[in-house]
Amino acid sequence: MLKAVVNFSLRFRGVVLVLGGILLVYGFFAARTAKLDVFPNFVQPQVIIQTECPGLAPEEVELLVTVPLESTVNGLGEMESLRSESIEGLSILTAIFKENTDVFRARQTLAEKLAEVAGTCRRVSRPHA
């Protein structure tokens, strides 16, 4: 079988060269139009919100900052899940969006939601010891 392919290639050199050239041109065209990225995204689009609350205990951060932010951000379009963590003086929310969501649009809608809540946060005064 291999001998027949070699004999055909030697007998019809012009046809083989033209087919090879067409294949080469098609390969260059396919490589130029391919949607390849040097660093592909392996994770879903996500936005992280960090809020500093100096001097507050984790329970206070959860009650005064994390829960109101969660209720505001929850139900945002194209959002798949919402994770939160409250530690001493810091609240961290991670909003994970669906696979093909534009991360810039997700950030914009999240920023609009957070701007609505920004004026409603109240300051907690703690007695000095």
Short mmCIF file of C-alpha atoms in Angstrom, two decimals:
data_model
loop_
_atom_site.label_atom_id
_atom_site.label_comp_id
_atom_site.label_asym_id
_atom_site.label_seq_id
_atom_site.Cartn_x
_atom_site.Cartn_y
_atom_site.Cartn_z
CA MET A 1 0.00 0.00 0.00
CA LEU A 2 2.80 2.40 0.91
CA LYS A 3 4.61 1.50 -2.30
CA ALA A 4 1.51 2.46 -4.31
CA VAL A 5 1.31 5.87 -2.58
CA VAL A 6 5.00 6.56 -3.28
CA ASN A 7 4.64 5.48 -6.92
CA PHE A 8 1.57 7.72 -7.36
CA SER A 9 3.40 10.66 -5.75
CA LEU A 10 6.41 10.21 -8.06
CA ARG A 11 4.29 9.81 -11.17
CA PHE A 12 2.04 12.85 -10.46
CA ARG A 13 4.48 15.29 -8.83
CA GLY A 14 2.57 18.36 -9.98
CA VAL A 15 -0.71 17.21 -8.41
CA VAL A 16 1.02 16.37 -5.13
CA LEU A 17 2.78 19.78 -5.05
CA VAL A 18 -0.48 21.66 -5.76
CA LEU A 19 -2.35 19.70 -3.08
CA GLY A 20 0.50 20.32 -0.63
CA GLY A 21 0.44 24.05 -1.41
CA ILE A 22 -3.34 24.22 -0.94
CA LEU A 23 -3.01 22.40 2.37
CA LEU A 24 -0.26 24.79 3.47
CA VAL A 25 -2.31 27.89 2.57
CA TYR A 26 -5.35 26.47 4.39
CA GLY A 27 -3.20 25.76 7.46
CA PHE A 28 -1.95 29.37 7.58
CA PHE A 29 -5.51 30.66 7.15
CA ALA A 30 -6.82 28.41 9.91
CA ALA A 31 -3.98 29.44 12.25
CA ARG A 32 -4.60 33.17 11.69
CA THR A 33 -8.37 32.97 12.27
CA ALA A 34 -8.24 30.55 15.22
CA LYS A 35 -9.37 31.96 18.55
CA LEU A 36 -6.32 31.01 20.55
CA ASP A 37 -5.09 32.68 23.70
CA VAL A 38 -1.65 32.43 25.22
CA PHE A 39 -3.16 32.21 28.71
CA PRO A 40 -6.63 30.64 28.44
CA ASN A 41 -9.14 31.07 31.27
CA PHE A 42 -9.59 27.84 33.18
CA VAL A 43 -11.86 29.32 35.83
CA GLN A 44 -15.23 30.98 35.60
CA PRO A 45 -15.38 34.79 35.75
CA GLN A 46 -15.42 35.95 39.35
CA VAL A 47 -15.43 39.23 41.22
CA ILE A 48 -14.05 39.57 44.75
CA ILE A 49 -15.34 42.27 47.11
CA GLN A 50 -13.23 43.04 50.17
CA THR A 51 -14.54 45.37 52.84
CA GLU A 52 -12.39 46.54 55.72
CA CYS A 53 -14.03 46.97 59.11
CA PRO A 54 -11.26 47.91 61.54
CA GLY A 55 -11.86 46.95 65.14
CA LEU A 56 -14.87 44.70 64.59
CA ALA A 57 -15.04 41.08 65.73
CA PRO A 58 -15.89 38.41 63.13
CA GLU A 59 -19.48 38.15 64.43
CA GLU A 60 -19.99 41.91 64.09
CA VAL A 61 -18.45 41.92 60.60
CA GLU A 62 -20.83 39.12 59.60
CA LEU A 63 -23.89 40.86 61.02
CA LEU A 64 -23.17 44.46 60.02
CA VAL A 65 -21.29 44.12 56.73
CA THR A 66 -21.35 40.66 55.14
CA VAL A 67 -25.06 39.86 55.43
CA PRO A 68 -26.26 43.24 54.02
CA LEU A 69 -23.78 42.96 51.13
CA GLU A 70 -24.86 39.37 50.43
CA SER A 71 -28.53 40.35 50.32
CA THR A 72 -27.75 43.21 47.93
CA VAL A 73 -25.52 41.23 45.57
CA ASN A 74 -27.55 38.00 45.69
CA GLY A 75 -29.70 37.40 42.63
CA LEU A 76 -27.53 39.42 40.27
CA GLY A 77 -28.02 38.35 36.63
CA GLU A 78 -25.68 35.67 35.29
CA MET A 79 -24.35 34.96 38.82
CA GLU A 80 -23.93 31.30 39.59
CA SER A 81 -22.87 31.36 43.24
CA LEU A 82 -21.86 33.69 46.04
CA ARG A 83 -19.33 32.85 48.77
CA SER A 84 -18.51 34.92 51.79
CA GLU A 85 -16.03 34.94 54.63
CA SER A 86 -15.95 37.16 57.68
CA ILE A 87 -12.81 37.49 59.75
CA GLU A 88 -11.69 40.07 62.27
CA GLY A 89 -11.89 43.46 60.57
CA LEU A 90 -12.46 42.08 57.05
CA SER A 91 -15.37 40.84 54.95
CA ILE A 92 -14.71 38.99 51.71
CA LEU A 93 -17.40 38.17 49.14
CA THR A 94 -16.66 36.15 46.00
CA ALA A 95 -19.28 36.32 43.24
CA ILE A 96 -18.86 33.56 40.64
CA PHE A 97 -20.55 34.09 37.28
CA LYS A 98 -21.61 31.70 34.51
CA GLU A 99 -19.00 30.45 32.05
CA ASN A 100 -19.34 32.88 29.13
CA THR A 101 -20.19 36.00 31.12
CA ASP A 102 -18.28 39.16 30.25
CA VAL A 103 -16.28 39.92 33.42
CA PHE A 104 -16.29 43.66 32.75
CA ARG A 105 -20.08 43.74 32.50
CA ALA A 106 -20.33 41.66 35.69
CA ARG A 107 -18.05 44.14 37.49
CA GLN A 108 -20.12 47.05 36.25
CA THR A 109 -23.43 45.62 37.45
CA LEU A 110 -21.85 44.68 40.77
CA ALA A 111 -20.43 48.21 41.16
CA GLU A 112 -23.88 49.68 40.49
CA LYS A 113 -25.44 47.44 43.15
CA LEU A 114 -22.73 48.33 45.66
CA ALA A 115 -23.17 52.05 44.94
CA GLU A 116 -26.82 51.72 45.95
CA VAL A 117 -25.85 50.22 49.30
CA ALA A 118 -22.88 52.51 50.00
CA GLY A 119 -25.02 55.26 51.50
CA THR A 120 -27.05 52.95 53.71
CA CYS A 121 -24.17 51.52 55.76
CA ARG A 122 -24.21 52.69 59.36
CA ARG A 123 -21.25 53.25 61.53
CA VAL A 124 -20.99 51.32 64.77
CA SER A 125 -19.38 53.04 67.71
CA ARG A 126 -17.79 50.88 70.34
CA PRO A 127 -17.08 52.06 73.85
CA HIS A 128 -13.42 52.63 74.59
CA ALA A 129 -11.99 50.47 77.31
#
